mmCIF file of C-alpha atoms in Angstrom:
data_model
loop_
_atom_site.group_PDB
_atom_site.id
_atom_site.type_symbol
_atom_site.label_atom_id
_atom_site.label_comp_id
_atom_site.label_asym_id
_atom_site.label_seq_id
_atom_site.Cartn_x
_atom_site.Cartn_y
_atom_site.Cartn_z
ATOM 1 C CA MET A 22 -0.092 0.013 0.151
ATOM 2 C CA SER A 23 2.879 2.550 0.863
ATOM 3 C CA ASP A 24 3.012 2.591 -2.801
ATOM 4 C CA ALA A 25 -0.790 3.473 -3.675
ATOM 5 C CA HIS A 26 0.733 6.103 -0.683
ATOM 6 C CA ALA A 27 3.200 7.761 -2.789
ATOM 7 C CA ALA A 28 1.097 7.580 -6.154
ATOM 8 C CA ARG A 29 -1.541 9.631 -5.277
ATOM 9 C CA ARG A 30 0.899 12.275 -2.813
ATOM 10 C CA GLU A 31 2.871 12.295 -6.444
ATOM 11 C CA ARG A 32 -0.077 13.235 -8.621
ATOM 12 C CA LEU A 33 -0.621 15.997 -5.653
ATOM 13 C CA ARG A 34 2.416 17.078 -6.658
ATOM 14 C CA GLU A 35 2.001 17.626 -9.612
ATOM 15 C CA TYR A 36 -1.592 19.370 -9.291
ATOM 16 C CA CYS A 37 0.482 22.018 -6.818
ATOM 17 C CA SER A 38 3.246 22.476 -9.212
ATOM 18 C CA ALA A 39 0.843 23.216 -12.015
ATOM 19 C CA SER A 40 -1.347 26.345 -9.950
ATOM 20 C CA GLY A 41 2.404 27.903 -8.616
ATOM 21 C CA ALA A 42 2.636 26.023 -5.101
ATOM 22 C CA ASP A 43 5.693 24.944 -3.023
ATOM 23 C CA ALA A 44 3.689 22.784 -0.773
ATOM 24 C CA ALA A 45 0.396 21.275 0.850
ATOM 25 C CA LEU A 46 -1.148 21.168 3.194
ATOM 26 C CA ILE A 47 -3.312 18.222 4.118
ATOM 27 C CA THR A 48 -6.250 18.594 7.143
ATOM 28 C CA ARG A 49 -8.854 16.779 6.488
ATOM 29 C CA ALA A 50 -9.165 14.072 8.044
ATOM 30 C CA ALA A 51 -10.342 11.705 4.871
ATOM 31 C CA ASN A 52 -7.656 13.263 2.748
ATOM 32 C CA VAL A 53 -4.998 12.778 5.189
ATOM 33 C CA ARG A 54 -5.745 8.888 4.360
ATOM 34 C CA TYR A 55 -5.759 8.329 1.613
ATOM 35 C CA LEU A 56 -2.465 9.855 1.077
ATOM 36 C CA THR A 57 -0.901 8.169 3.903
ATOM 37 C CA GLY A 58 -2.455 5.638 5.179
ATOM 38 C CA CYS A 59 -3.052 7.025 8.487
ATOM 39 C CA PRO A 60 -6.454 6.885 10.075
ATOM 40 C CA PRO A 61 -5.543 9.049 13.763
ATOM 41 C CA LEU A 62 -7.954 12.074 14.006
ATOM 42 C CA GLY A 63 -6.392 15.361 13.948
ATOM 43 C CA ALA A 64 -3.657 14.590 11.394
ATOM 44 C CA ALA A 65 -1.687 17.069 9.270
ATOM 45 C CA LEU A 66 0.414 16.160 6.379
ATOM 46 C CA LEU A 67 2.925 18.869 4.721
ATOM 47 C CA LEU A 68 3.557 18.125 1.682
ATOM 48 C CA THR A 69 5.881 19.672 -0.458
ATOM 49 C CA ARG A 70 8.215 18.234 -3.966
ATOM 50 C CA GLU A 71 11.549 16.534 -1.996
ATOM 51 C CA ARG A 72 9.443 15.172 1.411
ATOM 52 C CA ALA A 73 5.466 14.293 3.471
ATOM 53 C CA VAL A 74 5.487 15.479 6.710
ATOM 54 C CA LEU A 75 2.737 13.864 9.910
ATOM 55 C CA ALA A 76 1.970 15.410 11.786
ATOM 56 C CA VAL A 77 -0.329 13.468 14.271
ATOM 57 C CA PRO A 78 -1.490 14.743 17.805
ATOM 58 C CA GLU A 79 -0.167 12.244 20.553
ATOM 59 C CA ASP A 80 -3.490 12.030 22.093
ATOM 60 C CA ALA A 81 -4.911 11.610 19.803
ATOM 61 C CA GLU A 82 -7.270 8.626 19.041
ATOM 62 C CA PRO A 83 -6.688 6.149 17.278
ATOM 63 C CA GLY A 84 -8.945 5.381 13.473
ATOM 64 C CA GLU A 85 -9.973 2.025 12.410
ATOM 65 C CA GLY A 86 -8.442 -0.420 10.686
ATOM 66 C CA GLY A 87 -5.831 2.302 8.683
ATOM 67 C CA GLU A 88 -2.381 1.588 8.380
ATOM 68 C CA ARG A 89 0.552 2.751 9.676
ATOM 69 C CA PRO A 90 3.530 4.970 7.495
ATOM 70 C CA GLY A 91 5.984 2.724 6.563
ATOM 71 C CA ASP A 92 7.813 4.490 3.842
ATOM 72 C CA PRO A 93 10.587 6.583 4.287
ATOM 73 C CA GLU A 94 9.425 9.641 2.538
ATOM 74 C CA VAL A 95 7.034 9.744 4.951
ATOM 75 C CA THR A 96 8.526 11.836 8.059
ATOM 76 C CA ARG A 97 6.419 11.189 11.491
ATOM 77 C CA LEU A 98 5.975 14.849 13.669
ATOM 78 C CA PRO A 99 4.737 14.287 17.167
ATOM 79 C CA VAL A 100 1.931 16.964 18.666
ATOM 80 C CA PRO A 101 2.206 17.954 22.402
ATOM 81 C CA ALA A 102 -0.972 16.322 23.731
ATOM 82 C CA GLU A 103 -4.058 18.927 22.549
ATOM 83 C CA GLY A 104 -1.768 20.725 20.340
ATOM 84 C CA ASP A 105 -3.073 21.750 16.645
ATOM 85 C CA ALA A 106 -1.289 19.317 13.866
ATOM 86 C CA ALA A 107 -2.264 21.644 11.160
ATOM 87 C CA PHE A 108 0.293 24.700 13.847
ATOM 88 C CA ALA A 109 2.989 21.566 13.913
ATOM 89 C CA ALA A 110 2.467 21.630 10.173
ATOM 90 C CA ALA A 111 2.761 24.865 8.860
ATOM 91 C CA GLU A 112 5.705 25.726 11.941
ATOM 92 C CA ALA A 113 7.815 22.440 9.472
ATOM 93 C CA ALA A 114 7.126 24.638 6.742
ATOM 94 C CA ALA A 115 8.575 27.999 8.506
ATOM 95 C CA ARG A 116 11.542 25.525 8.981
ATOM 96 C CA LEU A 117 11.148 24.968 5.194
ATOM 97 C CA ARG A 118 11.324 28.091 3.955
ATOM 98 C CA VAL A 119 8.069 26.906 2.004
ATOM 99 C CA ARG A 120 7.315 30.173 -0.212
ATOM 100 C CA ASP A 121 3.637 29.429 -1.754
ATOM 101 C CA LEU A 122 1.568 26.471 1.144
ATOM 102 C CA ALA A 123 -1.865 25.384 -0.641
ATOM 103 C CA VAL A 124 -4.416 24.954 2.022
ATOM 104 C CA GLU A 125 -7.539 23.589 2.127
ATOM 105 C CA GLU A 126 -9.768 26.235 3.132
ATOM 106 C CA HIS A 127 -12.561 24.495 2.891
ATOM 107 C CA ASP A 128 -11.380 22.480 5.681
ATOM 108 C CA LEU A 129 -9.996 25.262 8.613
ATOM 109 C CA THR A 130 -11.879 27.633 10.334
ATOM 110 C CA VAL A 131 -11.774 30.983 10.017
ATOM 111 C CA ASP A 132 -9.158 31.332 13.053
ATOM 112 C CA ARG A 133 -7.013 28.038 12.065
ATOM 113 C CA HIS A 134 -6.459 29.744 8.144
ATOM 114 C CA ARG A 135 -5.584 33.610 10.107
ATOM 115 C CA ALA A 136 -3.001 31.054 13.233
ATOM 116 C CA VAL A 137 -1.740 29.039 9.928
ATOM 117 C CA ALA A 138 -1.162 32.388 7.934
ATOM 118 C CA ARG A 139 0.873 34.035 11.718
ATOM 119 C CA LEU A 140 2.731 30.669 11.832
ATOM 120 C CA LEU A 141 4.038 31.263 8.284
ATOM 121 C CA GLY A 142 4.477 35.521 8.443
ATOM 122 C CA ALA A 143 5.785 35.789 4.679
ATOM 123 C CA THR A 144 4.325 32.744 3.102
ATOM 124 C CA ARG A 145 1.974 33.051 0.254
ATOM 125 C CA LEU A 146 -1.037 31.029 0.737
ATOM 126 C CA LEU A 147 -3.553 29.844 -1.785
ATOM 127 C CA ASP A 148 -6.461 27.724 -2.422
ATOM 128 C CA LEU A 149 -6.075 23.714 -2.238
ATOM 129 C CA ASP A 150 -9.692 23.855 -4.157
ATOM 130 C CA ARG A 151 -10.622 20.525 -3.103
ATOM 131 C CA ALA A 152 -7.267 18.993 -5.190
ATOM 132 C CA VAL A 153 -7.175 15.563 -3.316
ATOM 133 C CA GLU A 154 -11.504 15.067 -3.142
ATOM 134 C CA ARG A 155 -11.747 15.261 -7.420
ATOM 135 C CA LEU A 156 -8.220 12.769 -6.812
ATOM 136 C CA ARG A 157 -10.188 10.793 -4.705
ATOM 137 C CA VAL A 158 -13.224 10.206 -7.215
ATOM 138 C CA VAL A 159 -11.133 7.791 -8.542
ATOM 139 C CA LYS A 160 -10.498 4.915 -6.849
ATOM 140 C CA ASP A 161 -7.160 2.253 -7.684
ATOM 141 C CA GLU A 162 -7.730 -0.938 -7.429
ATOM 142 C CA TYR A 163 -6.276 -1.284 -3.444
ATOM 143 C CA GLU A 164 -9.718 1.316 -3.069
ATOM 144 C CA LEU A 165 -11.752 -1.286 -4.550
ATOM 145 C CA ALA A 166 -10.842 -4.263 -2.924
ATOM 146 C CA ASP A 167 -11.983 -2.348 0.208
ATOM 147 C CA LEU A 168 -15.074 -1.718 -0.924
ATOM 148 C CA ARG A 169 -15.913 -5.093 -1.650
ATOM 149 C CA ILE A 170 -14.684 -7.164 1.014
ATOM 150 C CA ALA A 171 -17.449 -3.546 2.977
ATOM 151 C CA ALA A 172 -20.031 -5.228 0.984
ATOM 152 C CA GLU A 173 -19.572 -8.942 1.798
ATOM 153 C CA ILE A 174 -19.818 -7.981 4.607
ATOM 154 C CA ALA A 175 -22.728 -5.677 4.614
ATOM 155 C CA ASP A 176 -24.789 -9.523 2.675
ATOM 156 C CA GLN A 177 -23.323 -11.562 4.891
ATOM 157 C CA ALA A 178 -24.680 -9.380 7.720
ATOM 158 C CA LEU A 179 -27.893 -8.458 6.851
ATOM 159 C CA GLY A 180 -28.564 -12.135 5.466
ATOM 160 C CA GLU A 181 -27.734 -13.958 8.928
ATOM 161 C CA LEU A 182 -30.192 -10.712 10.169
ATOM 162 C CA LEU A 183 -32.953 -12.573 7.317
ATOM 163 C CA GLU A 184 -32.836 -16.407 8.129
ATOM 164 C CA SER A 185 -33.782 -14.858 12.652
ATOM 165 C CA ILE A 186 -37.053 -14.495 13.653
ATOM 166 C CA LEU A 187 -38.420 -10.732 13.457
ATOM 167 C CA VAL A 188 -41.910 -10.366 14.865
ATOM 168 C CA GLY A 189 -42.449 -8.938 17.565
ATOM 169 C CA ARG A 190 -39.322 -7.334 17.624
ATOM 170 C CA THR A 191 -37.908 -3.863 17.649
ATOM 171 C CA GLU A 192 -36.510 -1.832 14.868
ATOM 172 C CA ARG A 193 -33.864 -0.422 17.813
ATOM 173 C CA HIS A 194 -32.765 -4.303 18.688
ATOM 174 C CA LEU A 195 -32.017 -5.063 14.088
ATOM 175 C CA ALA A 196 -30.699 -1.846 13.649
ATOM 176 C CA MET A 197 -27.880 -2.250 17.038
ATOM 177 C CA GLU A 198 -28.214 -6.250 15.904
ATOM 178 C CA LEU A 199 -26.919 -5.500 12.105
ATOM 179 C CA GLU A 200 -24.162 -3.441 12.589
ATOM 180 C CA ARG A 201 -22.772 -6.178 16.277
ATOM 181 C CA ARG A 202 -23.017 -8.648 12.909
ATOM 182 C CA MET A 203 -20.791 -6.165 10.762
ATOM 183 C CA ILE A 204 -18.252 -5.490 13.066
ATOM 184 C CA ASP A 205 -18.088 -9.976 14.070
ATOM 185 C CA HIS A 206 -17.613 -9.835 10.110
ATOM 186 C CA GLY A 207 -13.953 -7.787 10.116
ATOM 187 C CA ALA A 208 -15.892 -4.362 9.540
ATOM 188 C CA ASP A 209 -14.186 -2.030 11.448
ATOM 189 C CA ARG A 210 -17.707 -0.519 12.430
ATOM 190 C CA ALA A 211 -20.713 1.122 10.745
ATOM 191 C CA ALA A 212 -20.720 3.312 7.892
ATOM 192 C CA PHE A 213 -23.271 5.334 9.188
ATOM 193 C CA PRO A 214 -25.787 4.580 11.552
ATOM 194 C CA VAL A 215 -27.705 1.336 10.712
ATOM 195 C CA SER A 216 -31.765 2.392 9.479
ATOM 196 C CA VAL A 217 -34.155 -0.185 10.528
ATOM 197 C CA GLY A 218 -37.934 0.676 9.567
ATOM 198 C CA THR A 219 -41.120 -0.695 9.462
ATOM 199 C CA GLY A 220 -44.489 -1.096 9.291
ATOM 200 C CA SER A 221 -45.437 3.612 8.201
ATOM 201 C CA HIS A 222 -42.148 3.224 8.660
ATOM 202 C CA SER A 223 -40.767 1.752 5.445
ATOM 203 C CA GLY A 224 -39.303 3.028 2.412
ATOM 204 C CA LEU A 225 -38.589 6.854 4.211
ATOM 205 C CA GLU A 226 -34.411 7.829 3.309
ATOM 206 C CA ARG A 227 -32.540 8.321 6.768
ATOM 207 C CA HIS A 228 -34.631 7.178 9.375
ATOM 208 C CA GLN A 229 -33.870 6.911 12.682
ATOM 209 C CA PRO A 230 -35.272 3.414 13.940
ATOM 210 C CA THR A 231 -36.954 3.489 17.215
ATOM 211 C CA ASP A 232 -39.128 1.340 20.077
ATOM 212 C CA ARG A 233 -41.940 0.857 16.889
ATOM 213 C CA ARG A 234 -41.481 -3.418 16.558
ATOM 214 C CA VAL A 235 -42.594 -4.993 13.899
ATOM 215 C CA GLU A 236 -45.855 -6.651 12.789
ATOM 216 C CA GLU A 237 -47.016 -9.444 10.317
ATOM 217 C CA GLY A 238 -47.652 -7.477 6.914
ATOM 218 C CA ASP A 239 -45.622 -5.076 7.641
ATOM 219 C CA PHE A 240 -43.278 -3.790 4.959
ATOM 220 C CA LEU A 241 -39.285 -4.281 6.358
ATOM 221 C CA THR A 242 -36.501 -1.625 5.229
ATOM 222 C CA VAL A 243 -33.580 -2.045 6.207
ATOM 223 C CA ALA A 244 -30.650 0.487 4.916
ATOM 224 C CA LEU A 245 -27.029 -0.597 6.612
ATOM 225 C CA GLY A 246 -22.446 -0.564 4.787
ATOM 226 C CA ALA A 247 -19.866 -1.850 6.265
ATOM 227 C CA ARG A 248 -16.668 -0.216 6.298
ATOM 228 C CA TYR A 249 -13.549 -1.529 6.055
ATOM 229 C CA ARG A 250 -10.066 -0.406 6.477
ATOM 230 C CA GLY A 251 -12.154 3.186 6.181
ATOM 231 C CA TYR A 252 -13.840 2.434 3.707
ATOM 232 C CA GLY A 253 -17.323 2.307 3.002
ATOM 233 C CA ILE A 254 -20.642 0.917 1.020
ATOM 234 C CA SER A 255 -23.729 1.633 1.888
ATOM 235 C CA THR A 256 -26.907 -0.541 0.757
ATOM 236 C CA ALA A 257 -30.154 -1.166 1.215
ATOM 237 C CA ARG A 258 -33.466 -3.523 0.564
ATOM 238 C CA THR A 259 -37.088 -4.109 1.497
ATOM 239 C CA PHE A 260 -38.865 -7.224 2.312
ATOM 240 C CA VAL A 261 -42.863 -8.286 3.707
ATOM 241 C CA ILE A 262 -43.219 -10.060 7.087
ATOM 242 C CA GLY A 263 -45.563 -12.935 7.483
ATOM 243 C CA ALA A 264 -47.203 -14.552 4.914
ATOM 244 C CA ALA A 265 -48.194 -12.882 1.147
ATOM 245 C CA PRO A 266 -47.183 -9.290 0.882
ATOM 246 C CA ALA A 267 -49.998 -7.514 -0.032
ATOM 247 C CA ALA A 268 -51.095 -6.764 -3.621
ATOM 248 C CA TRP A 269 -50.187 -2.223 -3.493
ATOM 249 C CA GLN A 270 -46.744 -3.898 -1.264
ATOM 250 C CA VAL A 271 -45.174 -6.577 -4.370
ATOM 251 C CA GLU A 272 -46.509 -3.009 -6.782
ATOM 252 C CA LEU A 273 -44.156 -0.792 -5.152
ATOM 253 C CA HIS A 274 -42.400 -3.273 -4.880
ATOM 254 C CA ARG A 275 -41.975 -3.741 -8.814
ATOM 255 C CA LEU A 276 -42.468 -0.085 -9.735
ATOM 256 C CA VAL A 277 -38.978 0.823 -7.107
ATOM 257 C CA PHE A 278 -37.111 -2.853 -8.584
ATOM 258 C CA ARG A 279 -37.690 -1.192 -11.783
ATOM 259 C CA ALA A 280 -35.995 2.412 -11.324
ATOM 260 C CA GLN A 281 -33.749 0.953 -9.135
ATOM 261 C CA ARG A 282 -32.332 -1.013 -11.979
ATOM 262 C CA ALA A 283 -33.766 1.841 -14.884
ATOM 263 C CA GLY A 284 -31.041 3.235 -12.846
ATOM 264 C CA ARG A 285 -27.866 1.259 -12.690
ATOM 265 C CA GLU A 286 -28.067 0.290 -16.658
ATOM 266 C CA ALA A 287 -27.703 4.214 -16.771
ATOM 267 C CA LEU A 288 -24.289 4.104 -15.357
ATOM 268 C CA GLY A 289 -21.156 4.887 -16.853
ATOM 269 C CA PRO A 290 -17.788 6.091 -18.159
ATOM 270 C CA GLY A 291 -18.557 9.815 -20.449
ATOM 271 C CA VAL A 292 -22.366 9.368 -19.413
ATOM 272 C CA GLU A 293 -23.588 13.232 -17.606
ATOM 273 C CA GLN A 294 -24.339 12.456 -13.968
ATOM 274 C CA HIS A 295 -28.181 13.162 -13.717
ATOM 275 C CA VAL A 296 -28.431 10.105 -17.021
ATOM 276 C CA PRO A 297 -29.064 7.800 -14.149
ATOM 277 C CA ASP A 298 -30.866 10.048 -11.524
ATOM 278 C CA ASP A 299 -33.708 11.082 -14.935
ATOM 279 C CA ALA A 300 -33.412 6.898 -15.325
ATOM 280 C CA ALA A 301 -34.937 5.803 -12.566
ATOM 281 C CA ARG A 302 -37.260 8.864 -11.281
ATOM 282 C CA SER A 303 -38.351 9.314 -15.143
ATOM 283 C CA ILE A 304 -40.135 5.529 -14.413
ATOM 284 C CA LEU A 305 -41.244 6.674 -11.000
ATOM 285 C CA GLN A 306 -43.222 10.036 -11.399
ATOM 286 C CA ALA A 307 -44.934 8.030 -15.663
ATOM 287 C CA ALA A 308 -46.127 6.274 -12.074
ATOM 288 C CA GLY A 309 -47.761 9.196 -10.858
ATOM 289 C CA HIS A 310 -45.638 9.581 -7.896
ATOM 290 C CA PRO A 311 -44.947 13.473 -7.000
ATOM 291 C CA GLU A 312 -41.652 15.043 -7.236
ATOM 292 C CA ARG A 313 -41.150 14.772 -3.403
ATOM 293 C CA SER A 314 -41.642 11.518 -3.721
ATOM 294 C CA VAL A 315 -39.069 10.487 -4.788
ATOM 295 C CA HIS A 316 -35.278 10.091 -3.106
ATOM 296 C CA ALA A 317 -31.991 11.910 -4.899
ATOM 297 C CA LEU A 318 -30.797 8.254 -6.878
ATOM 298 C CA GLY A 319 -27.196 8.239 -5.119
ATOM 299 C CA HIS A 320 -23.880 9.583 -5.107
ATOM 300 C CA GLY A 321 -19.872 8.280 -5.217
ATOM 301 C CA ILE A 322 -18.868 6.484 -1.699
ATOM 302 C CA GLY A 323 -15.664 5.833 -0.222
ATOM 303 C CA LEU A 324 -13.095 7.859 2.204
ATOM 304 C CA GLU A 325 -16.523 9.412 3.154
ATOM 305 C CA ILE A 326 -20.837 8.072 2.854
ATOM 306 C CA ARG A 327 -20.700 10.529 0.276
ATOM 307 C CA GLU A 328 -18.278 11.783 -1.968
ATOM 308 C CA ALA A 329 -18.408 13.002 -5.467
ATOM 309 C CA PRO A 330 -20.137 12.711 -7.360
ATOM 310 C CA ARG A 331 -23.961 13.319 -7.106
ATOM 311 C CA LEU A 332 -26.518 11.526 -9.319
ATOM 312 C CA GLY A 333 -28.803 13.957 -9.067
ATOM 313 C CA PRO A 334 -30.806 15.651 -11.614
ATOM 314 C CA ALA A 335 -29.607 19.059 -12.080
ATOM 315 C CA ASP A 336 -25.783 17.345 -11.668
ATOM 316 C CA MET A 337 -24.122 18.373 -15.616
ATOM 317 C CA GLY A 338 -20.558 16.519 -15.405
ATOM 318 C CA LYS A 339 -19.780 12.894 -16.852
ATOM 319 C CA LEU A 340 -18.939 9.620 -14.780
ATOM 320 C CA ASP A 341 -15.231 8.515 -15.100
ATOM 321 C CA ASN A 342 -14.942 4.436 -15.329
ATOM 322 C CA ARG A 343 -13.576 2.779 -11.444
ATOM 323 C CA VAL A 344 -15.852 5.250 -10.082
ATOM 324 C CA PRO A 345 -18.203 3.851 -6.876
ATOM 325 C CA VAL A 346 -21.502 5.073 -6.842
ATOM 326 C CA THR A 347 -24.344 4.648 -5.169
ATOM 327 C CA VAL A 348 -27.433 4.014 -6.465
ATOM 328 C CA GLY A 349 -31.013 3.818 -4.285
ATOM 329 C CA PRO A 350 -34.325 5.303 -5.296
ATOM 330 C CA GLY A 351 -37.633 5.190 -2.925
ATOM 331 C CA VAL A 352 -41.128 5.762 -2.583
ATOM 332 C CA HIS A 353 -41.848 6.401 0.677
ATOM 333 C CA LEU A 354 -46.585 6.605 0.573
ATOM 334 C CA PRO A 355 -47.360 8.929 3.979
ATOM 335 C CA GLY A 356 -48.954 6.001 6.644
ATOM 336 C CA ARG A 357 -48.952 2.954 5.499
ATOM 337 C CA GLY A 358 -45.119 2.627 4.090
ATOM 338 C CA GLY A 359 -43.225 1.879 1.655
ATOM 339 C CA VAL A 360 -40.259 1.289 -0.018
ATOM 340 C CA ARG A 361 -36.412 1.216 -0.729
ATOM 341 C CA ILE A 362 -33.551 -0.664 -2.802
ATOM 342 C CA GLU A 363 -30.183 0.870 -3.786
ATOM 343 C CA ASP A 364 -26.539 -1.250 -3.898
ATOM 344 C CA THR A 365 -23.336 0.702 -4.353
ATOM 345 C CA LEU A 366 -21.931 -0.652 -8.070
ATOM 346 C CA VAL A 367 -18.243 1.051 -9.815
ATOM 347 C CA VAL A 368 -18.467 2.590 -12.652
ATOM 348 C CA ARG A 369 -17.153 -0.048 -15.571
ATOM 349 C CA PRO A 370 -17.638 0.428 -18.913
ATOM 350 C CA PRO A 371 -19.214 -1.985 -21.601
ATOM 351 C CA GLU A 372 -16.736 -4.026 -22.231
ATOM 352 C CA GLU A 373 -15.785 -4.519 -19.018
ATOM 353 C CA GLY A 374 -18.901 -6.215 -18.380
ATOM 354 C CA GLY A 375 -20.991 -2.832 -17.403
ATOM 355 C CA PRO A 376 -21.163 -1.502 -13.898
ATOM 356 C CA GLU A 377 -19.790 -4.091 -11.085
ATOM 357 C CA LEU A 378 -22.111 -4.910 -8.488
ATOM 358 C CA LEU A 379 -20.730 -4.406 -5.626
ATOM 359 C CA THR A 380 -24.103 -4.785 -2.661
ATOM 360 C CA ILE A 381 -25.233 -9.078 -4.083
ATOM 361 C CA THR A 382 -28.395 -9.362 -2.220
ATOM 362 C CA THR A 383 -31.256 -10.434 -3.735
ATOM 363 C CA LYS A 384 -33.976 -7.784 -4.162
ATOM 364 C CA GLU A 385 -37.271 -10.123 -4.508
ATOM 365 C CA LEU A 386 -40.209 -8.720 -2.204
ATOM 366 C CA LEU A 387 -39.333 -12.037 0.411
ATOM 367 C CA ALA A 388 -41.883 -12.244 2.715
ATOM 368 C CA LEU A 389 -40.184 -13.262 5.602
#
């Protein structure tokens, strides 16, 4: 992995050189991890043309599933307890006589930005302008391998839950069990708070589990994701509890399934980001569901649960190869419930078989 991190840092160096910066100060946690593999919270990275200095507070909480820098290019700089790693990295930049330093203005507060400027004196501060986030959009094979394992863990935890007795159990209890199962199977932790919604709560996006109990005839929607070595995925499925589902449940599930399939099939390198959303949204709207009932289709995913690119109706950029995204339309009928179906996929060209599906738990309307 040290070679992969070194290659990522080299790409950032090329960007800095092209933009007139001698060095870059990276403070956003996900970006520090992307460039070094170092997971402790509060770390900061100074990247010059010749070296990489990683400032880590001595009292920083260790992150999950990360690596310690093992290549000789990364120099570890201990920061006293309760110190600010960004300030320590800025002082290192001053000692190295950096003239033009690019900083992550979108991450630094105004106070921290001013403090960094004071520490650097005559050094000119430039805006790095989310350059690392743009580098992170297209994943390398190391990242894709971690995403595949995260998907396997989530699928395994969900599959085990579906084999258990669900009637009478609360949403909150089921969510806690899913999180425990993912950790038992090797996840760092849940990629986001597990959502379980039953009955009138089913189909809601980002529903916070309650003490409502699962009952016969309910829709049950589960949204979960595992994080492995820092990389997370997201998936959602909707099932029915008990015997044969009602006609309206079959119809609604079939509709959302069709919309989700259309969104998945529209993915591809060079495709405008709004096209998958258009494909899914048109199916739901043609069935009479108003705009307010249609969830946004999806987004990029990786070290953060929501990354670029966005898959929304107003997004005009184009998708690239090897970009993992979520595709998850849903419909919620107030007072009745609803359906959400979501997958994490990797954008691939047709000659490579099209989109690579990472989350493979069945999307059929199972009666549990």
